Amino acid sequence: MDADDVLLPASPSVAARAEAGGMPVYEQRRYIGPGPDREPVNGLVLVNPAHGVWLRAIAALDVEIAWATSWHQTANALLARAYDLPDLPVMNVGPYDSDTRFGCSLKSGAILEHVGDRPLVWVDNVFGGKDSGWGEDRTAAGSPTLLIHVDASVALVKSQMDAVTRWLTDLRETAPW
């Protein structure tokens, strides 16, 4: 699970667009601590309580949720607390891994290292042109994979989490995972 532009909208205008589209209202929370670049941050972030409800529902399906964000442990300090989640595992994503190179997300290596051949749902706003084929190839090789591309202009919406829930439920019914 990514944080920036997925769970944390980039600006109040993004939150307003999401709310106009039917999302519950975002709350402003003060965050004081290290940012993704490890530099001190003291500012407001926008958090939507609905994201916490959705993530807790996914966690109740007995799956591991992990952070794939340059926020590292700060994602737990900020988001896990805001969403009433336990500390989640953190993948070793570098500060510039929220980008693509040669058509692939730079997070791919850290994500593969973390999940191995287990099923994977990857929720992010940055995928390269080759990532969907990578997901299809991974699925064909026996490691079911679902990529959810979040539009950074509205952040994560309910229909995307509903798709995750359906996919996980279907997977549980058809696979030994």
C-alpha angles and dihedrals in degrees: 000000000000121000113199112075090357104064097359112054115217095234145359089261090061090051090048091052090050091048091048087054092056104274118140115257118284118235124221113233127185113234122194116178143065119334127214090280090051090246117130116271127195112174150095124288127190115237126180115211089208089069089059092051091051095046092049089051090052091047089052087064086070096248128134117251114198134179117248097182139111086240087080111176090356086074087065093045092051110023105026089053093046091049097042092243128140118249107289128214113269123219118220097253116165124230093258098038093104088088139073134244127187089357097304134101113254088225092068095092095051092045094049091047089054101043103032108183096336119119112277136206109186116192114190144132095226121065128151124231092260097049096086090054089047089054091049092048091049090051092048089052091057102268106108111222133187122185117199113196111205118205105233090210090071105013123217115347133193096253089061093052089045088056090052092050092049092048093049092046092049091046092052090052095050107031137055093239 
